[in-house]
mmCIF file of C-alpha atoms and ligand atoms in Angstrom:
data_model
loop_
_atom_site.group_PDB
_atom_site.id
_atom_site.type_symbol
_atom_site.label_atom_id
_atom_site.label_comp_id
_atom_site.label_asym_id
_atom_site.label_seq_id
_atom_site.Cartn_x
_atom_site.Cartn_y
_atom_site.Cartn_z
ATOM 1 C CA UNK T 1 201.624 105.474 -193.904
ATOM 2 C CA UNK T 2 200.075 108.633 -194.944
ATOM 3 C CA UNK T 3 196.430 109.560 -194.823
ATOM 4 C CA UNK T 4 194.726 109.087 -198.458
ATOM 5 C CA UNK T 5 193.309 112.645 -198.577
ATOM 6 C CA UNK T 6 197.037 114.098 -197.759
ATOM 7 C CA UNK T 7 198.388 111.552 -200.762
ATOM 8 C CA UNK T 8 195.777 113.669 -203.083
ATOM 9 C CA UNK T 9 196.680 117.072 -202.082
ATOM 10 C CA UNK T 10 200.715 116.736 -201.679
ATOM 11 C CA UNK T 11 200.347 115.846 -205.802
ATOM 12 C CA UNK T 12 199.482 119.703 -205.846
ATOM 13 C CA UNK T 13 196.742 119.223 -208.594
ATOM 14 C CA UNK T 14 194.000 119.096 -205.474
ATOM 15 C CA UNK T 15 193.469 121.069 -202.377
ATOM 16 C CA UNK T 16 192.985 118.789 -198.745
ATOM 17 C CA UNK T 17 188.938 119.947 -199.502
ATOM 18 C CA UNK T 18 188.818 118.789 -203.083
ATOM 19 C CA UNK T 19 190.730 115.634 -202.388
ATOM 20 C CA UNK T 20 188.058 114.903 -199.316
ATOM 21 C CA UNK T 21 185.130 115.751 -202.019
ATOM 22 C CA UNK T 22 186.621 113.371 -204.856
ATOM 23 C CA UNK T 23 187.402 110.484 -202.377
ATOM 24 C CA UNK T 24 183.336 110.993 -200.735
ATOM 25 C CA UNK T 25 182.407 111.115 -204.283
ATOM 26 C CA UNK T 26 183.785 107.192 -204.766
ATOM 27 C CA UNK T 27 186.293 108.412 -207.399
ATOM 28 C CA UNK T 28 189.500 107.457 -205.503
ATOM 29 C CA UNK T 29 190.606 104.041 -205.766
ATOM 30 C CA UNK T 30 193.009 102.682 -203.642
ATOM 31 C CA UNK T 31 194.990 99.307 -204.840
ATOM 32 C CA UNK T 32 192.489 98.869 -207.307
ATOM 33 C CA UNK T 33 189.282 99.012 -204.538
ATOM 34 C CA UNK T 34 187.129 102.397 -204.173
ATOM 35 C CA UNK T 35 187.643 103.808 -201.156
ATOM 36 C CA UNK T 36 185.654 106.595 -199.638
ATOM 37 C CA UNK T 37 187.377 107.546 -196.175
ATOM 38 C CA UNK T 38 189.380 110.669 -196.131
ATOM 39 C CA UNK T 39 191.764 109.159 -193.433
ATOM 40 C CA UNK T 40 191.993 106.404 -194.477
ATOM 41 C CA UNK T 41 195.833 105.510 -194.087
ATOM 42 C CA UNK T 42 197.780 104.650 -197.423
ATOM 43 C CA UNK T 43 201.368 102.700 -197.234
ATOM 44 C CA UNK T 44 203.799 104.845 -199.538
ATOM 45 C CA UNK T 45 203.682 102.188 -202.333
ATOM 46 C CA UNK T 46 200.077 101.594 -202.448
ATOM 47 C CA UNK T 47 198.536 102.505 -206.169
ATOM 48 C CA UNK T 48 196.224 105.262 -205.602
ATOM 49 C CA UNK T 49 193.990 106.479 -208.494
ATOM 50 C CA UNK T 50 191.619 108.896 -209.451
ATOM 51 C CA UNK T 51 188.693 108.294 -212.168
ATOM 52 C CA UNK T 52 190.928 104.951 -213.177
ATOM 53 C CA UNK T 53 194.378 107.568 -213.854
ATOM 54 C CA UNK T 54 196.763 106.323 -210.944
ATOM 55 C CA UNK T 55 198.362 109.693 -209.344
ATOM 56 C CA UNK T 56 201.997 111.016 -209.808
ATOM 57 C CA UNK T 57 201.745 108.852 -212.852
ATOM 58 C CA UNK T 58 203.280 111.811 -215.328
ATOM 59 C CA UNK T 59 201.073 114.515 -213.183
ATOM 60 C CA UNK T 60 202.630 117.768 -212.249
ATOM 61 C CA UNK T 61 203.989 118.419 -208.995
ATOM 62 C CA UNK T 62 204.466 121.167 -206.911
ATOM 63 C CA UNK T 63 205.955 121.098 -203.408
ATOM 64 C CA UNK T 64 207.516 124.136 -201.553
ATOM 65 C CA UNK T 65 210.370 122.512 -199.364
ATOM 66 C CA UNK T 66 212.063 124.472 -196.400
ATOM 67 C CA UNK T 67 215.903 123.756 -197.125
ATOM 68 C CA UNK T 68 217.973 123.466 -193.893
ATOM 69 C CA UNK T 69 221.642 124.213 -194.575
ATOM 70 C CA UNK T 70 223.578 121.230 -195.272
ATOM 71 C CA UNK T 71 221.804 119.465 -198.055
ATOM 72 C CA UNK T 72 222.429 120.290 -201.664
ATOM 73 C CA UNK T 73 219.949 121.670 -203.853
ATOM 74 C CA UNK T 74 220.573 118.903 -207.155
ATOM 75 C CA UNK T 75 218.878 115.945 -207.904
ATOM 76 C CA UNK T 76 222.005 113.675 -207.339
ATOM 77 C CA UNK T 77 225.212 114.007 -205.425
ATOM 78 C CA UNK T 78 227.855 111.104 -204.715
ATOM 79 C CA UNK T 79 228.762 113.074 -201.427
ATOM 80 C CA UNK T 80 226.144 114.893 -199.855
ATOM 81 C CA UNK T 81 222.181 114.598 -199.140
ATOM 82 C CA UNK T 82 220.371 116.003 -201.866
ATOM 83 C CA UNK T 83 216.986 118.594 -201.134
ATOM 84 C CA UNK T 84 215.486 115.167 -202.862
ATOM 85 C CA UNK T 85 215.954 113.021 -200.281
ATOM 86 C CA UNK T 86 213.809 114.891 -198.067
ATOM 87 C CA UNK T 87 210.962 113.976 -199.714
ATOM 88 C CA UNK T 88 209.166 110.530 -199.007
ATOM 89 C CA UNK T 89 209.197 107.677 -201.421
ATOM 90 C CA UNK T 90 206.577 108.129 -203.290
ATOM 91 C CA UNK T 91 208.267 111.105 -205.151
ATOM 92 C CA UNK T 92 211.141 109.481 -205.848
ATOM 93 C CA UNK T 93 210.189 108.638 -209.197
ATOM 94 C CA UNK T 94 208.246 111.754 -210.519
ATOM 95 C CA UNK T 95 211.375 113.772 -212.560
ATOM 96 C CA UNK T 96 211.352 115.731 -209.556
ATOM 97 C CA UNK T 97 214.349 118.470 -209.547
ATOM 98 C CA UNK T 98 214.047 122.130 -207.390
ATOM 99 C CA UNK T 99 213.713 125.012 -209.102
ATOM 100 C CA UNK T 100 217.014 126.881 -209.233
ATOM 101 C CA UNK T 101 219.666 126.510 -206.424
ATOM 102 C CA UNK T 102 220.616 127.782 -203.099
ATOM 103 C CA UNK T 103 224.374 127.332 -201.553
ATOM 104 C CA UNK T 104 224.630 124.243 -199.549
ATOM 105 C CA UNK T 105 224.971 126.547 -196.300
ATOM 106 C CA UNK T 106 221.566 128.840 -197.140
ATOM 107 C CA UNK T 107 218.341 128.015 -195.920
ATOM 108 C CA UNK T 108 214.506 128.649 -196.790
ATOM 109 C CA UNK T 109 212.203 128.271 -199.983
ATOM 110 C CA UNK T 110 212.909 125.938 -202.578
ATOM 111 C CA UNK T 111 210.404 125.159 -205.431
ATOM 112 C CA UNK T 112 210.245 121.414 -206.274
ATOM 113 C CA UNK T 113 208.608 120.404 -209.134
ATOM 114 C CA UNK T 114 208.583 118.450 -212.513
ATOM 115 C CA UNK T 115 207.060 121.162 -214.618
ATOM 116 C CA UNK T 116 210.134 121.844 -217.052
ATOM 117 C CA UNK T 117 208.347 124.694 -219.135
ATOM 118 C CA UNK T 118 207.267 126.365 -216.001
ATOM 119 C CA UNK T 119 210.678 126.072 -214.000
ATOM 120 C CA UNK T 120 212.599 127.420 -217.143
ATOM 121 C CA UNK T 121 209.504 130.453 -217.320
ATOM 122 C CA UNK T 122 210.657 131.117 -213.730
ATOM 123 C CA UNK T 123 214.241 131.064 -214.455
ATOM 124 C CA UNK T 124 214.653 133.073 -217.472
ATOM 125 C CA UNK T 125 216.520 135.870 -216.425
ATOM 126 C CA UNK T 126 213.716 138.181 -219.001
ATOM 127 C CA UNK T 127 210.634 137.300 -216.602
ATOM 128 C CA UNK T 128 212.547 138.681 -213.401
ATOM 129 C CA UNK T 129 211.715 137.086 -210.485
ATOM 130 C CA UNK T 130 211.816 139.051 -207.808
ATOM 131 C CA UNK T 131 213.812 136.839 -204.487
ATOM 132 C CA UNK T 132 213.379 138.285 -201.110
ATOM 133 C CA UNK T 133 216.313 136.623 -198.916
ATOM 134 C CA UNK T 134 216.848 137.516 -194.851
ATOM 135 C CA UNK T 135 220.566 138.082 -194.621
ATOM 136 C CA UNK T 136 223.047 138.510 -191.637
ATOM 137 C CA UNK T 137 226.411 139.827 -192.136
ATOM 138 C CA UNK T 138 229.561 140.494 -190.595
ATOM 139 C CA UNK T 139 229.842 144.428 -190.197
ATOM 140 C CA UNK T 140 227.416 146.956 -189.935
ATOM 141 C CA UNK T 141 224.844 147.840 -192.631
ATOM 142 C CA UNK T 142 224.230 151.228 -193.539
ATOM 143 C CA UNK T 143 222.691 153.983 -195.970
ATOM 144 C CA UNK T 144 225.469 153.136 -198.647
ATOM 145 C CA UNK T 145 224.993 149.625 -198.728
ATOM 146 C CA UNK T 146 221.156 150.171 -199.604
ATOM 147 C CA UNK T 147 222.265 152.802 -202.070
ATOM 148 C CA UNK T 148 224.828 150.787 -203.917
ATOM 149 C CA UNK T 149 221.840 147.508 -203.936
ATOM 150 C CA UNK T 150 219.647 150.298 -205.503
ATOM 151 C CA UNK T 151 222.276 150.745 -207.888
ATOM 152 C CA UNK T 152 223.517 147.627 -208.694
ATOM 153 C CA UNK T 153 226.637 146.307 -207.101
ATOM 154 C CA UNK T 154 229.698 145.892 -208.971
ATOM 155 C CA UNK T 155 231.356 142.665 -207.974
ATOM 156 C CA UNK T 156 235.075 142.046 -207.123
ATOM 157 C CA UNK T 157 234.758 139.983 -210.528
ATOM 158 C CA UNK T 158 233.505 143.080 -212.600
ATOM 159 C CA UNK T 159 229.869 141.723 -213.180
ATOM 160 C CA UNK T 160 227.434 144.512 -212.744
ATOM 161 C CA UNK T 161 224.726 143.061 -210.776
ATOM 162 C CA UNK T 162 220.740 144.671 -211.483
ATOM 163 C CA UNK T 163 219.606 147.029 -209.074
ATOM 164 C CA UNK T 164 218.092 145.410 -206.127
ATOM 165 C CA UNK T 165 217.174 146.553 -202.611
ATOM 166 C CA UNK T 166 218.145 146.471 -199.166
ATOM 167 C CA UNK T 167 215.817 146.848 -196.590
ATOM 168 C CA UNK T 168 217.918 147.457 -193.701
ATOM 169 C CA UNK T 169 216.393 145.476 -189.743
ATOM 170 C CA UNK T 170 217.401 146.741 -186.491
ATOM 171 C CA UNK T 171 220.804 146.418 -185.544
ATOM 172 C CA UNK T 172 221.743 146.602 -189.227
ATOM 173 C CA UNK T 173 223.202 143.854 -188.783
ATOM 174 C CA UNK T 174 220.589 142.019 -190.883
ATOM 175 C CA UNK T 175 218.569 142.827 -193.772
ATOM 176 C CA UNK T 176 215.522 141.656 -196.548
ATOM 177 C CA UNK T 177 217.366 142.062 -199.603
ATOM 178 C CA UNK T 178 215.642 141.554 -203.149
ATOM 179 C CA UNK T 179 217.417 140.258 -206.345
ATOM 180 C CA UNK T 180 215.881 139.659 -209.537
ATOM 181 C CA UNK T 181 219.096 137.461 -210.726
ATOM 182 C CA UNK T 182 220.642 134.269 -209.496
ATOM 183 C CA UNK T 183 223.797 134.210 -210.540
ATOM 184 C CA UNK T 184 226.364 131.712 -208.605
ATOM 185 C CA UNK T 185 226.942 132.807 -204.592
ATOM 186 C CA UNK T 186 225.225 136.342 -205.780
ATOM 187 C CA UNK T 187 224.215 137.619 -202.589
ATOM 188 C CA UNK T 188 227.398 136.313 -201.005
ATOM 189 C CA UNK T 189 229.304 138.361 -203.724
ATOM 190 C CA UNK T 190 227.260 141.251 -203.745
ATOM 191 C CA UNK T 191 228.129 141.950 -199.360
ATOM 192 C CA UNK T 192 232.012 140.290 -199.957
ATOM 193 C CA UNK T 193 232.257 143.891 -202.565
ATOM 194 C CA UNK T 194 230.909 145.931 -199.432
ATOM 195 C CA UNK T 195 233.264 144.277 -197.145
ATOM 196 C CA UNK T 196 230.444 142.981 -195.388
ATOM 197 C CA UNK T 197 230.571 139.436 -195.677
ATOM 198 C CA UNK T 198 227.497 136.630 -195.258
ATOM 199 C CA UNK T 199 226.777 135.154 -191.550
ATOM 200 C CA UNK T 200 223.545 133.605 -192.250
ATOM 201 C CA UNK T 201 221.560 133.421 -195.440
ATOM 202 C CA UNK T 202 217.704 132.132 -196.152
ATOM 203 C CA UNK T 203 215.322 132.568 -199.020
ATOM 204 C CA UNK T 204 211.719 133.552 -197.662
ATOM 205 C CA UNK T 205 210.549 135.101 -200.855
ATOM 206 C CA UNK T 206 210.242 133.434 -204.794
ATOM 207 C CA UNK T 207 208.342 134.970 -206.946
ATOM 208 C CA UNK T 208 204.583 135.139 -205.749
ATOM 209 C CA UNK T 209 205.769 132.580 -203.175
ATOM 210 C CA UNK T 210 206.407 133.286 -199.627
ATOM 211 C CA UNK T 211 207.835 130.652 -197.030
ATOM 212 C CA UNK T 212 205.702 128.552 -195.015
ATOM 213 C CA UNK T 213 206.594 129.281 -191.688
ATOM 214 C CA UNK T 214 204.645 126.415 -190.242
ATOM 215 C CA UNK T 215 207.425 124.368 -192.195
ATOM 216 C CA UNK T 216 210.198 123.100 -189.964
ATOM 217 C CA UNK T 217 213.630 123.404 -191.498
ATOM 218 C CA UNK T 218 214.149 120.073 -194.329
ATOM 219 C CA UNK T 219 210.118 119.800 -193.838
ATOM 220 C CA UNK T 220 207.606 120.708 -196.690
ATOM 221 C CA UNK T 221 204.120 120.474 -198.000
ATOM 222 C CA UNK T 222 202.389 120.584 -201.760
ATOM 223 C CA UNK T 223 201.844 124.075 -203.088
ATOM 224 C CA UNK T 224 198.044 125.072 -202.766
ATOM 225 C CA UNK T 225 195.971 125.332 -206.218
ATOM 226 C CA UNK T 226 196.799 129.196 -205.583
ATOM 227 C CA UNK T 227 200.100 129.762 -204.839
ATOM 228 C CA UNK T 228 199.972 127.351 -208.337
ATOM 229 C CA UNK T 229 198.254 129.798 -210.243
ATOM 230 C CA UNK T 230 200.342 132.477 -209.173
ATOM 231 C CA UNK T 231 203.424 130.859 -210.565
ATOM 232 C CA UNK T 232 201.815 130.769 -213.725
ATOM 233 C CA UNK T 233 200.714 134.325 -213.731
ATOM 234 C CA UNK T 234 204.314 135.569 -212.212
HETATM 235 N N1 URA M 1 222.907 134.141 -203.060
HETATM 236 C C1 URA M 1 223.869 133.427 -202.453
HETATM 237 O O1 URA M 1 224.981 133.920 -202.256
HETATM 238 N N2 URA M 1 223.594 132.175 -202.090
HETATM 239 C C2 URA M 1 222.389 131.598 -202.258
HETATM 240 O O2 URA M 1 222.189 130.445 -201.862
HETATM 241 C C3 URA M 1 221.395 132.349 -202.877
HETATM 242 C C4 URA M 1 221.671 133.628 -203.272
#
């Protein structure tokens, strides 16, 4: 059972306030009755509509999901839990899919969402999306790692990643590094050419989105009618 005004806001089109306004207001109908309690509590199956137009009915959705290492960021998998299955019911029928991939073994921000224009926008290597990721390796970071980021790393493979950067933390041990790519394992690939390979690995930064930190690891929340419209401005 979730609270009705939490059902509103985790479709992303309404903030917790203008889901409280719209359910005062007598617009929110709940299995087919009008309901005007905030908090009131909603099973997972339960209709729930707004002017007459039941929600997640074809609606966009937005949800920014702390992965936890171990789940797999696809829709489907015959083997392992998918960043899907985090989510309750309710979503399980919305075309959800997350918005590019992490490794099974990385953790942090993942966009979920069902907005294909928007999540191929986002992807298109031409609109460069910056990604900030918190990285711990095995060796020592130094002055010519950050140089060679700035460069662009030339991995073991021969691709020539962009130039990034590499923001080194103390111990230099760990780092921030930006990428505006995503090719497969990148990160992973860019420290393996410095001899430095990947401990630990999670995404804090996508775009104009930054991590919840109130968000446990596997727990997450709708985005807020900002953090929307920054996506569409990125
Ligand atoms: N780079 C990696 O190596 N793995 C990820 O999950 C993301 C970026």
């Amino acid at each position: 059972m979730e609270r009705l005004d939490k059902r509103l806001a985790a479709t992303g089109q309404w903030s917790r306030k203008e889901a409280k306004d719209l359910i005062r207001a007598g617009r929110v109908s709940v299995g087919g009755t009008v309901c005007r309690s905030p908090e009131e509590k909603v099973a997972p199956d339960t209709p729930v509509a707004v002017d007459g137009t039941t929600i997640g009915a074809g609606g966009p959705v937005y949800l920014m999901l702390h992965k936890p290492a171990g789940v797999v960021s696809a829709t489907e998998d015959g083997r392992d839990r998918t960043v899907l299955d985090l989510l309750p019911p309710q979503y399980r029928e919305m075309g959800l899919f997350p918005v590019g991939r992490l490794d099974k073994d990385t953790e942090g921000l993942l966009l979920i969402t069902n907005d294909g224009p928007l999540a191929h926008r986002l992807l298109s290597p031409r609109h460069h999306v910056d990604k900030v990721y918190y990285v711990e390796v095995d060796g020592i970071l130094d002055q010519g790692d950050v140089e060679a980021v700035s460069q662009g790393i030339l991995l073991r493979d021969g691709y020539q990643c962009l130039p990034g950067k590499l923001e080194l933390l103390s111990g230099n041990t760990a780092a921030y590094i930006t990428i505006r790519e995503g090719k497969y394992h990148q990160i992973k690939r860019m420290m393996a050419a410095r001899g430095k390979p990947v401990t630990y690995l999670k995404r804090i930064k996508f775009g104009a989105l930054t991590l919840d930190e109130q968000l446990d690891k596997g727990g997450w929340r709708a985005l807020t009618d900002r953090e929307i419209h920054s996506l569409f401005r990125q």
